[in-house]
Amino acid sequence: GAVVSQHPSRVICKSGTSVKIECRSLDFQATTMFWYRQFPKQSLMLMATSNEGSKATYEQGVEKDKFLINHASLTLSTLTVTSAHPEDSSFYICSARGSGGTETQYFGPGTRLLVL
Amino acid sequence: DQQVKQNSPSLSVQEGRISILNCDYTNSMFDYFLWYKKYPAEGPTFLISISSIKDKNEDGRFTVFLNKSAKHLSLHIVPSQPGDSAVYFCAATKGGAGNMLTFGGGTRLMVKP
């Protein structure tokens, strides 16, 4: 199957700093990428949908100014958690979808963020 | 409002027996359903899916059943193996696998040797 990578896999930062997470599709062009977060023992919650070359669409309750998403190329989307706080500590997972609209999403391995 | 629910947070099964994981949904607009397997600190791995025009899809040891009238789907794993131990998420979407997924809360499956 297709490969999606995330970097870093784990990050610890101080409260108030910003953290950037990268999501890359390694062997296909991803016109759409999705960003999810998962709290311990809970489900994956969609945060935003990112389309290459356009602004991301955020789900209700997700602050777009806090979670900045950039999808500048067909293989890379970034999520920046600005002014991170301890409550932002979570597991962030991206998924990528190729062109065509109905193709399967492939998930990255996730990034564990811990804000101290 | 949780549109996709997995009411059993955990399930324990003996190796070689059948594992049945259940999922219910409320949104009648969903027309495509998927099951994912997830290990801790890893992303979900796609297992099997089913379109709403079908009521059964089989792939090796995995079979997904869909009961549209009851808005219920289930994943059967037979025979269960210790390596199947993981958290299983069902997900639903409208318009195909590439669209926004709504996930259930997950069921932790433990297969005992």
Coordinates of C-alpha atoms in Angstrom, one line a residue, chain A residues 34 36 38 43-44 46 59 91 93 97 101-105 107-109, chain B residues 36 38 41-44 46 89 95-101 103-105:
Chain A
F34 CA -6.6 15.1 6.7
Y36 CA -6.8 13.9 13.2
Q38 CA -6.5 11.2 19.4
S43 CA -11.3 7.8 19.1
L44 CA -9.6 9.8 16.3
L46 CA -11.0 15.0 12.5
E59 CA -14.0 21.1 11.9
F91 CA -1.4 12.1 19.4
I93 CA -2.3 11.6 12.9
R97 CA -5.6 10.7 -0.3
G101 CA -11.9 11.5 -4.7
T102 CA -12.8 8.0 -3.9
E103 CA -9.4 6.6 -3.3
T104 CA -8.5 5.1 0.0
Q105 CA -6.9 7.2 2.7
F107 CA -2.6 7.1 7.5
G108 CA 0.8 8.2 8.8
P109 CA 2.3 6.7 11.9
Chain B
Y36 CA -9.0 -0.1 10.8
K38 CA -4.4 0.3 15.3
A41 CA 1.6 5.1 19.0
E42 CA 1.0 4.1 15.4
G43 CA -1.4 5.2 12.7
P44 CA -4.4 3.1 11.8
F46 CA -6.8 -0.3 6.8
F89 CA -11.9 1.2 14.8
G95 CA -19.2 9.3 -1.1
G96 CA -16.3 6.8 -0.8
A97 CA -13.2 5.9 1.1
G98 CA -11.3 9.1 0.3
N99 CA -13.7 11.4 2.0
M100 CA -13.8 12.6 5.6
L101 CA -14.0 9.6 8.0
F103 CA -14.6 7.1 13.6
G104 CA -16.1 5.0 16.4
G105 CA -14.5 4.9 19.8

